[in-house]
Short mmCIF file of C-alpha atoms and ligand atoms in Angstrom, two decimals:
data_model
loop_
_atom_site.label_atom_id
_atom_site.label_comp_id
_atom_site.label_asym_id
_atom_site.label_seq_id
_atom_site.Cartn_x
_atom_site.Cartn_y
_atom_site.Cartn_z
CA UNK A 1 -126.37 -164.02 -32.07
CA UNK A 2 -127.73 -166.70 -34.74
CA UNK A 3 -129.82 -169.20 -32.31
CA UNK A 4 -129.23 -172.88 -33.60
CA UNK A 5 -132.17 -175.18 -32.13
CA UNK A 6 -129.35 -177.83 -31.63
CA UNK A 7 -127.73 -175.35 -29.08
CA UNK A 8 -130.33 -175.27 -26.84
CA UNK A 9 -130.12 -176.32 -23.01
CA UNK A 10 -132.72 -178.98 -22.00
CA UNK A 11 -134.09 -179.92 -18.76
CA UNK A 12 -134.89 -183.28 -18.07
CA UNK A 13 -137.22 -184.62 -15.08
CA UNK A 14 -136.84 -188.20 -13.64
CA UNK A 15 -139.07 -189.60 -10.61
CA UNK A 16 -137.76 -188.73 -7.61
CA UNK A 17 -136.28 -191.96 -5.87
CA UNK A 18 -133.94 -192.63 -3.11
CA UNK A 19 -131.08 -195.73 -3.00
CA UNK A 20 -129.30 -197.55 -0.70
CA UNK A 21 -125.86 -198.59 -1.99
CA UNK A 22 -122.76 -200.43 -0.54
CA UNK A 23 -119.42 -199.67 -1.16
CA UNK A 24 -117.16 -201.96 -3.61
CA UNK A 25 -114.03 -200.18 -3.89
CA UNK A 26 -112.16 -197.21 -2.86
CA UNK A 27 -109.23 -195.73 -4.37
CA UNK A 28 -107.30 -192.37 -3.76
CA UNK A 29 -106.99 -190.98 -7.14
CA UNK A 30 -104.98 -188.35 -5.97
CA UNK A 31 -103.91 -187.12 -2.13
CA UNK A 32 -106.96 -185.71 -2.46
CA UNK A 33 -109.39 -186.88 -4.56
CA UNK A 34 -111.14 -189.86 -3.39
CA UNK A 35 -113.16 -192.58 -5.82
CA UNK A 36 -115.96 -194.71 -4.55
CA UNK A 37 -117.43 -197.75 -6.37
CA UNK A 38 -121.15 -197.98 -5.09
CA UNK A 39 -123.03 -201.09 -5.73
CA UNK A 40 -126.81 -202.43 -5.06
CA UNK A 41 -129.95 -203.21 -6.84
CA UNK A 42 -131.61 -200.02 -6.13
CA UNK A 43 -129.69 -198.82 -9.31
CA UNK A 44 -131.21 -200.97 -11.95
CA UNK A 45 -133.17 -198.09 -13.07
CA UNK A 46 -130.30 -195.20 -12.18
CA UNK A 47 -130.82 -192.11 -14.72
CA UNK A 48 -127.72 -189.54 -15.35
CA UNK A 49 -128.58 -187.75 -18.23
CA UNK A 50 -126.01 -185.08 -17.93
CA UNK A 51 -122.33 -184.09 -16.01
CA UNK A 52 -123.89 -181.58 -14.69
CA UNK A 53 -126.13 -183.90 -12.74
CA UNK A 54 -125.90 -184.24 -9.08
CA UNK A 55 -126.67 -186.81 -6.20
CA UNK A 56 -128.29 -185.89 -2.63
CA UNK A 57 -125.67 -188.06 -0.48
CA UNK A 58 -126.92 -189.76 2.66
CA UNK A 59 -124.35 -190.46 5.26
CA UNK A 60 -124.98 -192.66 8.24
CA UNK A 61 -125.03 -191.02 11.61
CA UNK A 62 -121.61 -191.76 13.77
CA UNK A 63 -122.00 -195.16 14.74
CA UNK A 64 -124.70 -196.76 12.78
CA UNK A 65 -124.44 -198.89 10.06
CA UNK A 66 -126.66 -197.54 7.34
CA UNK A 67 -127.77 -194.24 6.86
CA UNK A 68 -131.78 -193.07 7.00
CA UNK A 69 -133.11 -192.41 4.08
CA UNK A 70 -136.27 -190.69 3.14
CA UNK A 71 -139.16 -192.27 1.26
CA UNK A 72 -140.39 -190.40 -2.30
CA UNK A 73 -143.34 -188.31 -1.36
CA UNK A 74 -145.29 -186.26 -3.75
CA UNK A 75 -143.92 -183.05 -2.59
CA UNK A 76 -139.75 -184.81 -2.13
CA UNK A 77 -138.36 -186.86 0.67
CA UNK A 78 -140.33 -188.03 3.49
CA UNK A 79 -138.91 -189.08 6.67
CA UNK A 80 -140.64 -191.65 9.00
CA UNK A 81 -141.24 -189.98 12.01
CA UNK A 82 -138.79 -190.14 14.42
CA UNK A 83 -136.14 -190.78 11.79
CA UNK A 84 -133.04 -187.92 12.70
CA UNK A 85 -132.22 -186.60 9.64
CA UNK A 86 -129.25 -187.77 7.74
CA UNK A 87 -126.56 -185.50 6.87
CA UNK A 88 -126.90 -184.72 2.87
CA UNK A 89 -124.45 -183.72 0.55
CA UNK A 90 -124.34 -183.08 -3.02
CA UNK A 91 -122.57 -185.37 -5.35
CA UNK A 92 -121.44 -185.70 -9.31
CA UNK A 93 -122.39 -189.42 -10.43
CA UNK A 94 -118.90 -189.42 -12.51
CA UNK A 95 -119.90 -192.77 -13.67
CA UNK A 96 -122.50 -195.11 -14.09
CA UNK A 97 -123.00 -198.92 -15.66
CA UNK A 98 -126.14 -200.58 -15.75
CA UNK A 99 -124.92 -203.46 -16.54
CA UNK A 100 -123.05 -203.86 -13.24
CA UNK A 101 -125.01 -201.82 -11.52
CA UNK A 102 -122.33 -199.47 -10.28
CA UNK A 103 -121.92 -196.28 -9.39
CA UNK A 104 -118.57 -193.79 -9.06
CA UNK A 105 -118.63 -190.67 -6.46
CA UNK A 106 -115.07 -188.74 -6.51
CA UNK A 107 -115.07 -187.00 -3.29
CA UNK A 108 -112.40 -183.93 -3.09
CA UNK A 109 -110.80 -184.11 0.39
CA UNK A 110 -110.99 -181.51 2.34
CA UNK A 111 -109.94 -180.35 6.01
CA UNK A 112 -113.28 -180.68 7.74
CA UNK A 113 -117.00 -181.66 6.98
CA UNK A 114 -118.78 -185.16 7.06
CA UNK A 115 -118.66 -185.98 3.47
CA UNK A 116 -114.76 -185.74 3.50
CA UNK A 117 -114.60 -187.25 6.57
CA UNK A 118 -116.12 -189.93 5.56
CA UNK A 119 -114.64 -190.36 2.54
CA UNK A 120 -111.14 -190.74 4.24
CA UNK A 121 -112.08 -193.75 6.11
CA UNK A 122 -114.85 -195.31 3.12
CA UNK A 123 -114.08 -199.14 3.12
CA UNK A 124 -115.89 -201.76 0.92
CA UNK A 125 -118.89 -203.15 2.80
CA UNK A 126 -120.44 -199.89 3.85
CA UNK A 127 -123.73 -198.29 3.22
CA UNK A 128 -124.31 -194.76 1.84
CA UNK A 129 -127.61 -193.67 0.67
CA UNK A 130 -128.38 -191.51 -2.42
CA UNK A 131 -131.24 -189.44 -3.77
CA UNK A 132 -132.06 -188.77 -7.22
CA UNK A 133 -130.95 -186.95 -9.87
CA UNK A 134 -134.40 -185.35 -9.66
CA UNK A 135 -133.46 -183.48 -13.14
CA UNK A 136 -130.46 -183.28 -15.51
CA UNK A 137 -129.87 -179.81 -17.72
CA UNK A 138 -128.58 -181.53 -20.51
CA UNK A 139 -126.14 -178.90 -22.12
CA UNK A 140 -125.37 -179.86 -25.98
CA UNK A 141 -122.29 -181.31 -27.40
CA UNK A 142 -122.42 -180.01 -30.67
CA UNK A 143 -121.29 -176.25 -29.87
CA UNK A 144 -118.38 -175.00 -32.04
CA UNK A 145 -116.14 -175.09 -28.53
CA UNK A 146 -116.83 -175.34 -24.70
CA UNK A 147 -115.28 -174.01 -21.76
CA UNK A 148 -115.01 -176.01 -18.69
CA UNK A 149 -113.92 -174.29 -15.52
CA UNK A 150 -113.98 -175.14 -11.97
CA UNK A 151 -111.75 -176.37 -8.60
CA UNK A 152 -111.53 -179.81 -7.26
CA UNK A 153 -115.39 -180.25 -6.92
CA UNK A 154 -115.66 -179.45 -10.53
CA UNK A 155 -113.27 -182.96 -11.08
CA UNK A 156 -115.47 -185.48 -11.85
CA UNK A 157 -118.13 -183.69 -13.90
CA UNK A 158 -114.88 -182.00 -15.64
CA UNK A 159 -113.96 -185.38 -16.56
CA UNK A 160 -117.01 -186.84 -17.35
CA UNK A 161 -118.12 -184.27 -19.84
CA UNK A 162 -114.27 -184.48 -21.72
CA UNK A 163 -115.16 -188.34 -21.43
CA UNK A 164 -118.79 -187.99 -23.47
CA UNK A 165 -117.63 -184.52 -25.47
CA UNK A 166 -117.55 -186.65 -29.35
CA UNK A 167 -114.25 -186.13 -31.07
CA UNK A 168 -112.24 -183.64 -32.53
CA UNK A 169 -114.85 -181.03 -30.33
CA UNK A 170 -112.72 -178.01 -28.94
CA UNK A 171 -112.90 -177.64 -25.12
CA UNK A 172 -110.80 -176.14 -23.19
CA UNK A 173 -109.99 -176.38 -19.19
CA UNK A 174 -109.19 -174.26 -16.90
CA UNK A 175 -108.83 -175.69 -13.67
CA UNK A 176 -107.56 -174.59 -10.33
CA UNK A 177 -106.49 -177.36 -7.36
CA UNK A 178 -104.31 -177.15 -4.52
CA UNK A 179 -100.83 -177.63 -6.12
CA UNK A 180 -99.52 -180.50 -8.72
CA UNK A 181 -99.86 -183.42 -7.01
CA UNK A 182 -104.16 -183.10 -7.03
CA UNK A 183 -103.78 -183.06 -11.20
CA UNK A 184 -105.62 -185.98 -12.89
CA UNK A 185 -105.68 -187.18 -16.63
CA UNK A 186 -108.47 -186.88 -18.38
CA UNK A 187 -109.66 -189.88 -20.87
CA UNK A 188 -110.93 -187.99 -23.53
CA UNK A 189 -111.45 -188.25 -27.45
CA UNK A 190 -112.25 -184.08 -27.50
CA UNK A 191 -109.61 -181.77 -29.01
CA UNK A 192 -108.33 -180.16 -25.44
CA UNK A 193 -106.29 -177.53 -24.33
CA UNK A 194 -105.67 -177.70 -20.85
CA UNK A 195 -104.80 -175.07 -18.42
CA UNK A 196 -104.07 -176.31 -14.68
CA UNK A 197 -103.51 -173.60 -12.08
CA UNK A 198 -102.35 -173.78 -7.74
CA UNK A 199 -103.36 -172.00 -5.03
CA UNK A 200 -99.68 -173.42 -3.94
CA UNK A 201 -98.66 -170.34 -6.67
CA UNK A 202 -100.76 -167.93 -6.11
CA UNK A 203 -102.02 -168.22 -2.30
CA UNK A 204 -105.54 -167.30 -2.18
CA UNK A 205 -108.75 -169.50 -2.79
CA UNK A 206 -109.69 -168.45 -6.77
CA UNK A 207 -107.55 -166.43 -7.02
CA UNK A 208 -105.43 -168.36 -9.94
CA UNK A 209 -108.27 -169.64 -11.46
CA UNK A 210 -109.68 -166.08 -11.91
CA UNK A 211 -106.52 -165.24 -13.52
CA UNK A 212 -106.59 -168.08 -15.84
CA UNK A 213 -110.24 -167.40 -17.08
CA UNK A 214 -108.90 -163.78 -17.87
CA UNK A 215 -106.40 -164.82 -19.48
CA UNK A 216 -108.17 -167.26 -21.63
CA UNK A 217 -109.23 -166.21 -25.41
CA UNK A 218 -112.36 -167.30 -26.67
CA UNK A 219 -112.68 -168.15 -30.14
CA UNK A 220 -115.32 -166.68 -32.88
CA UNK A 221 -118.61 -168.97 -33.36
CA UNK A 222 -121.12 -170.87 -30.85
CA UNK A 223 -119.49 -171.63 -27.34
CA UNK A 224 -121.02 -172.72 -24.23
CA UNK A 225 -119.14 -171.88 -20.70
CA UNK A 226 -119.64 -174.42 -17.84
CA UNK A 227 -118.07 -173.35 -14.07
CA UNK A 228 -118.43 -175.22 -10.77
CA UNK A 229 -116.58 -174.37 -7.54
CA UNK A 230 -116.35 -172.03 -4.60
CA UNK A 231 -119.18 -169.46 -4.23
CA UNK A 232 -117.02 -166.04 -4.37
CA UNK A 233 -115.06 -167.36 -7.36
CA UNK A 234 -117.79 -168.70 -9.33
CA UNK A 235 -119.47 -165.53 -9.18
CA UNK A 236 -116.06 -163.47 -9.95
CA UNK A 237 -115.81 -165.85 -12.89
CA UNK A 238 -119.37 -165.48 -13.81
CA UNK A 239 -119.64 -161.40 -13.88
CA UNK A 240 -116.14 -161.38 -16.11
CA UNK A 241 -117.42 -163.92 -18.27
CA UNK A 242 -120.49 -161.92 -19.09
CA UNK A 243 -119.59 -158.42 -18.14
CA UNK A 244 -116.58 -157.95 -19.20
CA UNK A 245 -116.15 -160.71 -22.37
CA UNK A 246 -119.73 -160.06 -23.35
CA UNK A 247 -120.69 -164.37 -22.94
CA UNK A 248 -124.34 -164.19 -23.84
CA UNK A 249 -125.65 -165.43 -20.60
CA UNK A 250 -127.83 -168.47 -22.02
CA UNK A 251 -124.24 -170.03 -23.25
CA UNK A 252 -123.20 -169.99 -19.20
CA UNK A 253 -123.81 -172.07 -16.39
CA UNK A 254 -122.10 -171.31 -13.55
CA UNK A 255 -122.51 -173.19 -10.25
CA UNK A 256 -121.94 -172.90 -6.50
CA UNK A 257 -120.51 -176.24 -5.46
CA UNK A 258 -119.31 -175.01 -1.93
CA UNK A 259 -119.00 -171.92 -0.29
CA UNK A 260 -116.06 -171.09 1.98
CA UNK A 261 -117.08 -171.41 5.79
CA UNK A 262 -121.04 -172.69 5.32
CA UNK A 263 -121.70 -176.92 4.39
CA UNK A 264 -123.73 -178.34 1.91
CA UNK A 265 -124.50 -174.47 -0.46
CA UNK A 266 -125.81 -175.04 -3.94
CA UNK A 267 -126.83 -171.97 -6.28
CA UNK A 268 -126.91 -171.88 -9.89
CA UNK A 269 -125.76 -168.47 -10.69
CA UNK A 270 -128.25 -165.65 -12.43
CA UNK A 271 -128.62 -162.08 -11.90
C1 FAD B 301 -124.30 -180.05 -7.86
C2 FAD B 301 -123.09 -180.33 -6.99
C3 FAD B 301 -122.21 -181.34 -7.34
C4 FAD B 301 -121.07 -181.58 -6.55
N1 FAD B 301 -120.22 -182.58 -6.90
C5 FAD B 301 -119.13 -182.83 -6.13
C6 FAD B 301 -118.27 -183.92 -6.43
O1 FAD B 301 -118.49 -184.69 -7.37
N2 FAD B 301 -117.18 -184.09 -5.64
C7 FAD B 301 -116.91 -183.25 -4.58
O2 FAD B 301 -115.91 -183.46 -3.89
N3 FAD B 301 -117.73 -182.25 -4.25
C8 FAD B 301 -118.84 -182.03 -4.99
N4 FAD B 301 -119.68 -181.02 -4.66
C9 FAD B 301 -119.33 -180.17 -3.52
C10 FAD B 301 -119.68 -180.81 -2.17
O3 FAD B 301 -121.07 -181.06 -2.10
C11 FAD B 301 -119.28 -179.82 -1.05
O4 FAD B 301 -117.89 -179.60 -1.08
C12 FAD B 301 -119.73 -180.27 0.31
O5 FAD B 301 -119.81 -179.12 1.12
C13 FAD B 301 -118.78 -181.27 0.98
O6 FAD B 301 -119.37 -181.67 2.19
P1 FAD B 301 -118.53 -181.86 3.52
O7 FAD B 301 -119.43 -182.59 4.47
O8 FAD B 301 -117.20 -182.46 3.18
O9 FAD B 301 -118.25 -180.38 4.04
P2 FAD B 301 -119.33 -179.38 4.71
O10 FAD B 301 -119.82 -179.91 6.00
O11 FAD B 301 -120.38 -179.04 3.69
O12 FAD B 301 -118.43 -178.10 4.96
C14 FAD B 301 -117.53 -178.02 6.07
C15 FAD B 301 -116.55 -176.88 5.83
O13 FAD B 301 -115.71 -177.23 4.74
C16 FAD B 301 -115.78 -176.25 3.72
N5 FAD B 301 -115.73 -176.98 2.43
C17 FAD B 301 -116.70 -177.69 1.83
N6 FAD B 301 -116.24 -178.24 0.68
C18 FAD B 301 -114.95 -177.87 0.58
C19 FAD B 301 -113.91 -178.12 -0.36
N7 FAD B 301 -114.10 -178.90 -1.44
N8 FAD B 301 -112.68 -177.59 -0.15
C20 FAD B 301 -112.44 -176.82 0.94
N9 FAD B 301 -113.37 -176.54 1.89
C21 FAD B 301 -114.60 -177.07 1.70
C22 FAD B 301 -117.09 -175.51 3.94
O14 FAD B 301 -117.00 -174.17 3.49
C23 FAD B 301 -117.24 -175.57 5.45
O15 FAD B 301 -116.50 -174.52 6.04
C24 FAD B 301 -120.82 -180.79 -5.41
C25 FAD B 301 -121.74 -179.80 -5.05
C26 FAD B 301 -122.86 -179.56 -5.83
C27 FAD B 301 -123.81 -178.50 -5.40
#
């Protein structure tokens, strides 16, 4: 494969800092996907270089007010002793403005866990802490087309990336959620062709979006693959990508958002 110097991935290190925020706004996108304005000063110097990017979430324990949050130590977080840990989950910054200092989370509601929990009841006025990004792999724009693929965790970095992709680029989506009514629109400039699947369809967990990335043709010329989402199917998705369509494994990233029946799992798939 020619190797353009354009096309390659780059990883990008920022100083390891931890935020408290305060909620502005909530609104239910969907039945099930959840945005929440964040606000404070702590972001004047916020860094997302990439969709890709991700959060550590700090939630406050039942009852309090504001959640513990570590200090920056030279080795990560640092917790004052006698400080219970927080409970930590990764998030997608789906948007960002420094001029107003805010910050968008899009949580993907879910039966049972903390995050979702907590995103059910979010109300303006409270606190949720955040750490990082630490790093951003900043994937080009400039490939001939992209694939994006992933479930309702992959949502807001989905839509960010059709949101910065320049336009006239060719993506396509492939996207599986629970049935029609967790669809969102995409504001996008990119040349996209869209492919929504439901589990309402097919019955098990990946296994429509499996079929959909099978189905899909890739075109001729430089293409880079992006997948976030449930453990099993990411990795089904990953070995027919590469095994079986022959995707050069640099032009894949393929992520671990979740994995069915363990909280708060995140791999980036290799061999
Ligand atoms: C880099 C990265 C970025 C992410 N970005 C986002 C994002 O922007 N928005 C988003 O919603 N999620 C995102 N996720 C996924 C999110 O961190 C997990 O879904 C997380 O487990 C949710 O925490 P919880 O407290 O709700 O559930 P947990 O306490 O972690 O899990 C409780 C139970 O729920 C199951 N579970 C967890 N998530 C889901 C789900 N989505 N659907 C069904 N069952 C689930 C678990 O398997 C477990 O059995 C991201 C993950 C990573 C690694």
């Amino acid at each position: 494969m020619q190797n353009r110097s354009d096309l390659a991935v780059t990883r990008v290190r920022h100083p390891l800092k931890f935020r408290l925020l305060q909620v502005t706004q909530v609104r239910h996108l969907t039945p099930h996907l959840t945005r929440v304005t964040l606000t404070g000063d702590d972001l004047h110097d916020f860094e997302s270089a990439s969709f890709d990017d991700h959060v550590k979430v700090f939630f406050p324990a039942p009852g309090a007010d504001k959640p513990v949050i570590p200090q920056a130590g030279p080795d990560g977080p640092v917790f004052a002793e006698g400080d219970a840990r927080p409970v930590a989950r990764d998030f997608t910054p789906r948007r960002y403005d420094r001029a107003t200092r805010e910050l968008d989370l899009e949580f993907a509601m879910h039966e049972a866990g903390p995050a979702a929990e907590w995103a059910a009841r979010a109300q303006p006025g409270q606190y949720l802490g955040i750490g990082g990004p630490r790093g951003s792999m900043v994937i080009p724009t400039g490939f001939d087309w992209h694939v994006l693929i992933g479930d309702d965790t992959a949502l807001p970095a989905i839509a960010r990336r059709l949101e910065e992709l320049p336009k006239g680029t060719r993506v396509a989506t492939l996207i599986e959620v629970g049935d029609p009514s967790a669809r969102i629109e995409f504001a996008t400039e990119a040349n996209v062709y869209s492919e929504w699947r439901y589990r309402s369809e097919t019955g098990g967990r990946g296994v429509a979006l499996l079929q959909a990335v099978r189905e899909t043709w890739l075109p001729d010329g430089e293409g880079y693959v992006w997948a976030a989402g449930e453990a099993a199917t990411m990795r089904a998705v990953r070995y027919h990508l590469v095994n079986e369509r022959g995707i050069d494994k640099a032009r894949i990233r393929a992520a671990s958002y979740w994995k069915q029946g363990a909280v708060a799992v995140h791999e980036t798939l290799d061999d």
